Short mmCIF file of C-alpha atoms in Angstrom, two decimals:
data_model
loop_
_atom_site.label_atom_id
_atom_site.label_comp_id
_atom_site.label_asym_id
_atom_site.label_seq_id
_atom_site.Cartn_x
_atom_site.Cartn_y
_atom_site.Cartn_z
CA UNK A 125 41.34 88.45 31.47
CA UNK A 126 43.32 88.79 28.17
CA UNK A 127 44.67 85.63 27.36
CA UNK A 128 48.38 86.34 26.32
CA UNK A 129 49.27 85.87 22.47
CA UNK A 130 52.13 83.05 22.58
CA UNK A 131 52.79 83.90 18.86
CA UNK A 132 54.60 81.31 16.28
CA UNK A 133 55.92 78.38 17.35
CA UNK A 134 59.31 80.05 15.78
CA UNK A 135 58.95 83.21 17.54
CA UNK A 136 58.02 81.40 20.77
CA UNK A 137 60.48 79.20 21.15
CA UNK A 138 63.57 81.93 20.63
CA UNK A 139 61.90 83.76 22.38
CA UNK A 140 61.75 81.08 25.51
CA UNK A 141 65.71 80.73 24.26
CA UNK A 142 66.30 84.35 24.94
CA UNK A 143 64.44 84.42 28.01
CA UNK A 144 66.68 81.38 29.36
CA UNK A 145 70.00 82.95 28.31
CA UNK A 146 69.51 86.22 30.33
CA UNK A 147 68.31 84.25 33.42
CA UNK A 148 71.61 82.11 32.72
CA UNK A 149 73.70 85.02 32.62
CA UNK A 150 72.03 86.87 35.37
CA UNK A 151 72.73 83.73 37.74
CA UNK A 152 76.42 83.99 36.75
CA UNK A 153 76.53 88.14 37.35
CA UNK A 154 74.32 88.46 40.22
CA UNK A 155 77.33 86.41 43.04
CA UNK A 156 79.58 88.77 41.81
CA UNK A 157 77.38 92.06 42.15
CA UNK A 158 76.34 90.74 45.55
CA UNK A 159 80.20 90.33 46.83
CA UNK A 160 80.93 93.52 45.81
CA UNK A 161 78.25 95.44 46.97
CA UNK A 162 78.35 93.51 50.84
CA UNK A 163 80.71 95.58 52.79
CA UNK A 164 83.48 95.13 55.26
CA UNK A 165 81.85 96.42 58.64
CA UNK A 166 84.14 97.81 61.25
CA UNK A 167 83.21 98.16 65.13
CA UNK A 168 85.07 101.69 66.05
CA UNK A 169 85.19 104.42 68.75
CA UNK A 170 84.39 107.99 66.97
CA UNK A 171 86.54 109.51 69.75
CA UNK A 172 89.92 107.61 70.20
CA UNK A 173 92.71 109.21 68.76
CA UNK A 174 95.14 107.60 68.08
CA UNK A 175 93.05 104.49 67.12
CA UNK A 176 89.97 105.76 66.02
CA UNK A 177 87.96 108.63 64.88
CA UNK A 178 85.05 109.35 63.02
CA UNK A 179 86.86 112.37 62.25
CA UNK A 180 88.01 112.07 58.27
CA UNK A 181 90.95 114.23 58.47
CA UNK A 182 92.16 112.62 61.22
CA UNK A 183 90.88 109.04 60.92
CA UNK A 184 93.27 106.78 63.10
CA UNK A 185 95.65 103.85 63.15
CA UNK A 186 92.81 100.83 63.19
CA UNK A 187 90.34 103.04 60.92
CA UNK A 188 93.15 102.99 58.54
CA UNK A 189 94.16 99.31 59.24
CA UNK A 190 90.48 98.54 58.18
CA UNK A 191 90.15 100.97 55.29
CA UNK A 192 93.41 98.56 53.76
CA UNK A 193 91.97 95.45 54.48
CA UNK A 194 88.43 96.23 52.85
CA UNK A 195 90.48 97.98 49.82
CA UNK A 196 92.56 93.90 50.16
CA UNK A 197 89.06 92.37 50.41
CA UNK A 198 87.70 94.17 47.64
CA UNK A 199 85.03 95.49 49.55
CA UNK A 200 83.12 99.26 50.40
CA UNK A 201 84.13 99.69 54.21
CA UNK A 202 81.52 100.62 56.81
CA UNK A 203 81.58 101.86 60.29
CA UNK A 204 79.74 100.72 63.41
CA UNK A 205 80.41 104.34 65.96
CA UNK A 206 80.14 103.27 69.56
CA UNK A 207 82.48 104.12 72.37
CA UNK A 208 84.75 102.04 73.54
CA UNK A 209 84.60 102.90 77.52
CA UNK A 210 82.17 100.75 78.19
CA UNK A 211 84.62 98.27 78.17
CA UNK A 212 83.23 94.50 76.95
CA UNK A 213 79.84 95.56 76.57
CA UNK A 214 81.28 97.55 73.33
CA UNK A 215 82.14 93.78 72.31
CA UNK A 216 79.35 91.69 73.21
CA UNK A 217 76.88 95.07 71.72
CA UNK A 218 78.67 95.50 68.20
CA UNK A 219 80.83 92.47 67.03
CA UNK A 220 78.88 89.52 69.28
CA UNK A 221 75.31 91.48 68.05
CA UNK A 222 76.51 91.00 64.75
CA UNK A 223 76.32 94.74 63.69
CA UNK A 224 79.78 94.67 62.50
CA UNK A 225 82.23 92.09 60.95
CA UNK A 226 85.36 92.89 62.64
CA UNK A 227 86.75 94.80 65.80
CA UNK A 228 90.42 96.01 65.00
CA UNK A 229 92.67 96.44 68.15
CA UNK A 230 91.42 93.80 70.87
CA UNK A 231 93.75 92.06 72.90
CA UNK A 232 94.87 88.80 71.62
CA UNK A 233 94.13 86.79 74.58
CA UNK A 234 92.05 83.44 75.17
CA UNK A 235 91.31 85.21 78.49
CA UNK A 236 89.67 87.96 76.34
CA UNK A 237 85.65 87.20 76.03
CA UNK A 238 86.66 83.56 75.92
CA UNK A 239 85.59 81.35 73.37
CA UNK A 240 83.15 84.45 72.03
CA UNK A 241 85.66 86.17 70.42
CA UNK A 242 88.13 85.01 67.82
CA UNK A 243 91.30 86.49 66.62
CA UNK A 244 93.18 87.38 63.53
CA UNK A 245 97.33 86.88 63.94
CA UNK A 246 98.94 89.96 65.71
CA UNK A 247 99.34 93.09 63.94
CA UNK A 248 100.95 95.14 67.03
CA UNK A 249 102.18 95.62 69.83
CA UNK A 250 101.15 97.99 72.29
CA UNK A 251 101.22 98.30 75.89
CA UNK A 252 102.73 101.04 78.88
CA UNK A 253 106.06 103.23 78.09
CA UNK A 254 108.01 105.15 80.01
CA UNK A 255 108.09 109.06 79.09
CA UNK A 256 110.94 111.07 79.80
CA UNK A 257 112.97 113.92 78.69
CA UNK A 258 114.98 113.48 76.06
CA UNK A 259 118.55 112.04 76.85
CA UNK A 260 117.65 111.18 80.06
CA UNK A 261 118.39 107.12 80.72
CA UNK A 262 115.26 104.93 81.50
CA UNK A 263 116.42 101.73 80.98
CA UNK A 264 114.93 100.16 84.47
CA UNK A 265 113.93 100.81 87.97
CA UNK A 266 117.39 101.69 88.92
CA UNK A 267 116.71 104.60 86.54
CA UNK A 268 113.48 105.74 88.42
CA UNK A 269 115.67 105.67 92.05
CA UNK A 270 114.57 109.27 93.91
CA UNK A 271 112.11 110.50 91.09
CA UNK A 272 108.66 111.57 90.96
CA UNK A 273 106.70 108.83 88.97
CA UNK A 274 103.33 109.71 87.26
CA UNK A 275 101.30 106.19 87.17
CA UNK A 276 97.95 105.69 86.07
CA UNK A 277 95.21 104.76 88.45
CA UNK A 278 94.25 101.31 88.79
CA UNK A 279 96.91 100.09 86.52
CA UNK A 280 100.14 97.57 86.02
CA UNK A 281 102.47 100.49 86.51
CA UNK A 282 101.25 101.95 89.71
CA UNK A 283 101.08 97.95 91.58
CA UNK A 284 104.39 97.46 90.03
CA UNK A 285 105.77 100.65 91.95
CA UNK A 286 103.78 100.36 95.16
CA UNK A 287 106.15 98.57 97.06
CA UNK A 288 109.13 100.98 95.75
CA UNK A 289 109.61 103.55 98.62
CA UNK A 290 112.40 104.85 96.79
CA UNK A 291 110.31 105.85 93.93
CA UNK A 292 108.06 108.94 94.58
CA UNK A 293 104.54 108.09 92.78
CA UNK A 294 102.27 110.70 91.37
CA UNK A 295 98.72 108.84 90.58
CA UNK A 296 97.02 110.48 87.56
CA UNK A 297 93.51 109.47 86.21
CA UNK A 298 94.61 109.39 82.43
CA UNK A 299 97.35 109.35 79.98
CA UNK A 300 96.54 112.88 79.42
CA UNK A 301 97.10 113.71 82.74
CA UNK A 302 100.25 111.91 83.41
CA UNK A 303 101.75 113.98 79.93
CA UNK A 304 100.67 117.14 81.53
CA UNK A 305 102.10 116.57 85.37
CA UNK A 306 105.43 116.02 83.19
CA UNK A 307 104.74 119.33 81.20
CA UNK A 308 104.08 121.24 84.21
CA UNK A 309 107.67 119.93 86.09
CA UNK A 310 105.18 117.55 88.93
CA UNK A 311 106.71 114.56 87.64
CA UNK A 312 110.19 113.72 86.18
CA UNK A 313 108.92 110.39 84.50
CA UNK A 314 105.05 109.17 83.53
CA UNK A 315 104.80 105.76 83.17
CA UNK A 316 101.47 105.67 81.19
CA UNK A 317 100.07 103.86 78.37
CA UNK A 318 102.23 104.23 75.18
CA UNK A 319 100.15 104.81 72.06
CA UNK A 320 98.19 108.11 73.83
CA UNK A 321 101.83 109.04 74.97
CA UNK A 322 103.23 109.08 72.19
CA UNK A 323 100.60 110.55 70.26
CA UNK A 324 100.37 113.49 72.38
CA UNK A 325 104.07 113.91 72.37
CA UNK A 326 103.39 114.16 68.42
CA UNK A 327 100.23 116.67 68.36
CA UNK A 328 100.90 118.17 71.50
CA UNK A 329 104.08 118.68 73.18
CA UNK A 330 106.40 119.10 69.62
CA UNK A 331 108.07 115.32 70.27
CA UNK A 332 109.84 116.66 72.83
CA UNK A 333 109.40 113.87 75.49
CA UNK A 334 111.35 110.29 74.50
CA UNK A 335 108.94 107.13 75.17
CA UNK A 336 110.47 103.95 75.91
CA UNK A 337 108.08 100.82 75.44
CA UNK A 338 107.96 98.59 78.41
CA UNK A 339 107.36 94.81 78.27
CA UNK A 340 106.50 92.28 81.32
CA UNK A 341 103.95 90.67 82.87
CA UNK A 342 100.52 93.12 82.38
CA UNK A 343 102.44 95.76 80.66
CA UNK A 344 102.21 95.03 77.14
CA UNK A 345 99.84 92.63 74.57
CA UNK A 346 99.48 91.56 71.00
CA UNK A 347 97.15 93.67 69.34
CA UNK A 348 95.00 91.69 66.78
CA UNK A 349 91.47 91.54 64.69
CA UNK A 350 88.56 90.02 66.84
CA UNK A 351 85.67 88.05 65.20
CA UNK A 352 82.22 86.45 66.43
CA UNK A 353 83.31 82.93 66.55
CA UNK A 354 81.47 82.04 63.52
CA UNK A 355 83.13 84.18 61.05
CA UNK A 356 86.32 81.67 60.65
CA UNK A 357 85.96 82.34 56.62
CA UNK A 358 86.41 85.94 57.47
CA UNK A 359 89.19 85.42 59.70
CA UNK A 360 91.02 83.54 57.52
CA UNK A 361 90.84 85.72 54.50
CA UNK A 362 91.94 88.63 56.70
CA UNK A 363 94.97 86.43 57.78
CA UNK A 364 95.63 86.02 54.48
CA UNK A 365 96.15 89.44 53.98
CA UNK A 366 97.99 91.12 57.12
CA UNK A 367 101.06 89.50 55.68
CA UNK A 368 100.89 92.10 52.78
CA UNK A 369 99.93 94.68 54.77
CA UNK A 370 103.15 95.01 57.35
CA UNK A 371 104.97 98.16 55.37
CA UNK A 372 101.46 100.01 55.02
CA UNK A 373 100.84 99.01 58.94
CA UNK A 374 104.34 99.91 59.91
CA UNK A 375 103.63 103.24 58.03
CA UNK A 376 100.71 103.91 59.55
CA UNK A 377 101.91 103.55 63.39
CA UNK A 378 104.80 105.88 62.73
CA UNK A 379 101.82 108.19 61.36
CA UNK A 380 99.95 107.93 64.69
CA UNK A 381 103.14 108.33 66.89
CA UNK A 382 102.92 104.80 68.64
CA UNK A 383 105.96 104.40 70.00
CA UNK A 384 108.74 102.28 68.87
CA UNK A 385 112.16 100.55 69.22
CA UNK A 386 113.41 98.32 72.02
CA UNK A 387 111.59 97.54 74.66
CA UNK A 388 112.39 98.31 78.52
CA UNK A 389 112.09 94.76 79.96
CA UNK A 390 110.32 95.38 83.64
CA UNK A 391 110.02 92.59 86.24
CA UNK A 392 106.46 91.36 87.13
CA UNK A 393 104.33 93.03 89.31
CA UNK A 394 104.24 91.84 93.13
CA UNK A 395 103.04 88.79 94.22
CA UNK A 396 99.70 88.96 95.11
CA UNK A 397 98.76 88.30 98.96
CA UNK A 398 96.31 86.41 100.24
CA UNK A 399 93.16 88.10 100.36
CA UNK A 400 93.50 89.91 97.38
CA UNK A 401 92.07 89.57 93.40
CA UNK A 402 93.18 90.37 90.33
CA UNK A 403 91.60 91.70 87.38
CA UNK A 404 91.30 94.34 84.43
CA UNK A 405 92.07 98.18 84.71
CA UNK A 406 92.63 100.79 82.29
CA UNK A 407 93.65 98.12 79.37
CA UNK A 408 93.47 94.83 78.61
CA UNK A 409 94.20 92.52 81.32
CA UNK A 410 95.83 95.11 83.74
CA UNK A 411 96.08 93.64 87.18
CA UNK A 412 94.94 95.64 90.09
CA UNK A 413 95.72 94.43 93.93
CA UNK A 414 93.49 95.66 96.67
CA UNK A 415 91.75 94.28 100.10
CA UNK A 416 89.27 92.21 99.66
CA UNK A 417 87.59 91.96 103.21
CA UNK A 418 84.01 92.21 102.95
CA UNK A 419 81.66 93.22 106.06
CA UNK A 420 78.06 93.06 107.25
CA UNK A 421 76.19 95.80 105.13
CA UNK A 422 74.55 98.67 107.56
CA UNK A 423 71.85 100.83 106.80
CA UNK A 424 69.66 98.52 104.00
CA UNK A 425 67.44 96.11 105.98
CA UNK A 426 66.52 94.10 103.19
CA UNK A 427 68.78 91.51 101.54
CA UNK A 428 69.64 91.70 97.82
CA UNK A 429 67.98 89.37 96.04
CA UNK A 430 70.84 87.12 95.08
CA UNK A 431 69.21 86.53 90.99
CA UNK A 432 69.86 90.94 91.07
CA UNK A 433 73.22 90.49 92.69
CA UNK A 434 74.12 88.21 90.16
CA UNK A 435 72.79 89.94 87.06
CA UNK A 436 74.57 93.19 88.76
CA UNK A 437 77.66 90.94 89.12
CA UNK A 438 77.82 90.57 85.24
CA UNK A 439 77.35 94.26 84.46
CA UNK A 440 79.81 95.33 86.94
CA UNK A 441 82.69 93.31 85.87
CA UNK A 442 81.96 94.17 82.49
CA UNK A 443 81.23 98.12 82.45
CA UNK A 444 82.47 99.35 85.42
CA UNK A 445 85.39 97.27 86.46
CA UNK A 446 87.71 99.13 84.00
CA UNK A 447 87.97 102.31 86.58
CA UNK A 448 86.25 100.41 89.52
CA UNK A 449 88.07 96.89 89.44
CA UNK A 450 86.89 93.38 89.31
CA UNK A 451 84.15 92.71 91.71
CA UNK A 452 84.58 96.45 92.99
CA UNK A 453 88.30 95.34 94.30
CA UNK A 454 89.89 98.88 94.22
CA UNK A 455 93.65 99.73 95.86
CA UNK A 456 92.68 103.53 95.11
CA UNK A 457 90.16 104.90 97.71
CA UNK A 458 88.35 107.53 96.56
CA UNK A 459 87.16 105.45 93.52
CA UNK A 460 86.68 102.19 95.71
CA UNK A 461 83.30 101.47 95.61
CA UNK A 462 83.44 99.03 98.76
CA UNK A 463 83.44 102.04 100.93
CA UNK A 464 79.77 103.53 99.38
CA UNK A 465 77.99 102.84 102.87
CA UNK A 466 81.29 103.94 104.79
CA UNK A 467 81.49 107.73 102.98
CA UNK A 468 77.29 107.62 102.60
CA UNK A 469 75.98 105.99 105.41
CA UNK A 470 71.82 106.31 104.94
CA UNK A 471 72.30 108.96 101.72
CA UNK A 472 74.50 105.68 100.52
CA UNK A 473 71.61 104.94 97.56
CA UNK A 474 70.44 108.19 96.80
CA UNK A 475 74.51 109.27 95.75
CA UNK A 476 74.50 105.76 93.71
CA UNK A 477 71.50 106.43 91.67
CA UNK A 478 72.15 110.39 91.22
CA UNK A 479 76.14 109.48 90.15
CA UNK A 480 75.11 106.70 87.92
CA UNK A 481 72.64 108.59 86.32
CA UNK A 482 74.09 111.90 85.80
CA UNK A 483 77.93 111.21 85.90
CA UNK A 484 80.28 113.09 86.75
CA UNK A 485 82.15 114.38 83.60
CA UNK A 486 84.98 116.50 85.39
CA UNK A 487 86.10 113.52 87.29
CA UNK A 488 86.13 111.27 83.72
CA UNK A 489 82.86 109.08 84.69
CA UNK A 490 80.16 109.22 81.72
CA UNK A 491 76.19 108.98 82.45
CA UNK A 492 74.76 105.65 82.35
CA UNK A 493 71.10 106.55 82.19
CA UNK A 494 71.21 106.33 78.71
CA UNK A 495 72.62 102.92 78.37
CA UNK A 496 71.22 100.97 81.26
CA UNK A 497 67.72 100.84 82.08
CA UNK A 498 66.87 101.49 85.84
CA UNK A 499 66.29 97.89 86.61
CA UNK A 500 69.78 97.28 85.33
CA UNK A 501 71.08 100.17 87.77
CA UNK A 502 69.36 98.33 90.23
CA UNK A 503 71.02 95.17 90.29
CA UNK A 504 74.38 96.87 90.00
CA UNK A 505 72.75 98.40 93.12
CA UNK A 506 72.26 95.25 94.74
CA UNK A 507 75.66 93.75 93.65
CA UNK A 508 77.02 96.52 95.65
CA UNK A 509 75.50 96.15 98.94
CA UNK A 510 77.22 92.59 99.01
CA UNK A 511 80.46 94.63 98.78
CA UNK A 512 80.61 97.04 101.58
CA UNK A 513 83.51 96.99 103.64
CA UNK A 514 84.91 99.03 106.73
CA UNK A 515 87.10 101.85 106.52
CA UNK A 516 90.54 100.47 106.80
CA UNK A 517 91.97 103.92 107.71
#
């Protein structure tokens, strides 16, 4: 090998000088490069107008919300795409596996995750409105006395008018649908969740339709900035920040058509009886009230294993439950799970694996053969079989 030529002692030792300056000074850049270059990774659904869209024209109110706070940070913003229907496996799958920094939009709840999860201060406040004609008072029950009521499934609204007999209740599967029955003259009010309201009154229905916010017990939350528990720094630094950000916020909700103004305060929902649970619907937290009466399965001789039931258990409550209700508890029938064996009888697993697999789009349930593996299917499977009740026709 050559040997290298280490020149003068002169020309060595400036050279040796110069070498050691540029490593100095490339110590001092290189932080600053890295900061800059690190961006500020948001968890978002691609199809949830009016929160989120990956969609640039039409972006949405957290994309926007995060786009300001990376611009605050002084940070390049990137997106983590997954939808947000599969409820808290969205959370545990993007924000807990550390694919993304922040989540924009979660309820600000110790309930939420638990200690998993950690949360900026509020930003919002969204929850279920009332949607009416315009000039038309809805100010309280008394208003909704002898009127048809369009309620979401499974939600805060329809348990808190079950018990009304004087209030006629249309049961609709979506916002969308609830907007629509009032369109087409089968409901007089829809008592649905606000920020889809009111941005379909906006794109769709020429703001036509007045929406009054409603606030009580499961009918409206703070809307905040979830972390993995470890990202306190983060957290803090974003805190910093929202205070700044209220007018461009502010802005952007009236952009979005979330509704507005006063709120309609709305008593709590009825007490619940004794052999009933509680749990999450269509929204954070949204209690649902059912019969919980389980019965000796038919038709499967052998017992679930109880390490599937439990792993099933899991899944369940935190896919499915936000159509099909904690632990399958469902006051709507023909999405109550507990009556599988009951509509199915021997063809009971054979519907299960063929509905899970393929969906059924029309009636708003996605596939889940592309997100579970079978043996996962299979313990919600088993998880099931411990559920099956009785017709209580």
């Amino acid at each position: 090998m050559r040997p290298i030529n280490p020149g003068s002692g002169k020309s060595r030792n400036r050279a040796v000088a110069g070498f050691l300056a540029c490593v100095a000074a490339s110590a001092m850049i290189a932080p600053g490069h890295a900061d800059e270059a690190q961006p500020f990774r948001v968890c978002a659904d691609p199809t949830n107008l009016p929160f989120s869209s990956d969609n640039p024209s039409r972006p949405g109110f957290y994309v926007e919300i995060g786009r300001a706070l990376a611009q605050a940070l002084g940070q390049p913003i990137a997106y983590d795409w997954y939808k947000s229907y599969f409820g808290k496996r969205t959370v545990r799958v993007t924000l807990l596996g550390k694919q993304c920094d922040a989540m924009i939009g979660l309820p600000r709840s110790e309930d939420f995750m638990g200690p998993a999860v950690i949360f900026s201060s509020t930003f919002a406040r969204e929850g279920y409105a009332l949607v009416a004609a315009k000039g038309q008072a809805i100010a309280g029950f008394d208003d909704l006395k002898g009127k048809r009521v369009a309620v979401q499934y499974a939600s805060t609204p329809q348990n808190l008018l079950a018990t009304r007999d004087d209030i006629q209740k249309v049961t609709v599967l979506s916002p969308e649908e609830g907007m629509q029955a009032l369109d087409q003259g089968k409901a007089d009010v829809a008592f649905i969740w606000g920020p889809v309201a009111g941005w379909l009154n906006m794109t769709t229905y020429n703001d036509r339709y007045q929406i009054r916010l409603t606030e009580g017990e499961g009918l409206s939350w703070d809307a905040a900035i979830g972390f993995a528990k470890g990202s306190t720094e983060l957290r803090d630094r974003v805190d910093a920040i929202l205070p700044q950000l209220q007018r461009t916020i502010a802005d952007l909700a009236v952009k979005y058509g979330l509704p507005a103004g006063q709120p309609v305060r709305l008593g709590a929902a009825p007490a619940v009886p004794a052999g009933t649970t509680t749990g999450a619907g269509p929204g954070p937290s949204v209690m649902q009230v059912a019969n919980a009466v389980a019965t000796e399965i038919k038709g499967d001789a052998a017992a679930p294993n109880a390490e599937a039931v439990s792993a099933g258990k899991e899944i369940f409550n935190g896919t499915c439950a936000h159509c099909h209700g904690p632990d399958a508890v469902q006051s709507e029938r023909k999405i109550d799970l507990r009556l599988l064996h009951h509509r199915y009888g021997d063809d009971m697993r054979d519907t299960f694996w063929r509905t899970v697999h393929e969906g059924r789009p029309a009636k708003g349930m996605p596939p889940w053969k592309e997100v579970f593996t079978d043996g996962q299917l299979d313990s919600i499977y088993s998880f099931l079989l411990t559920v099956q009740a009785e017709s209580n026709d």
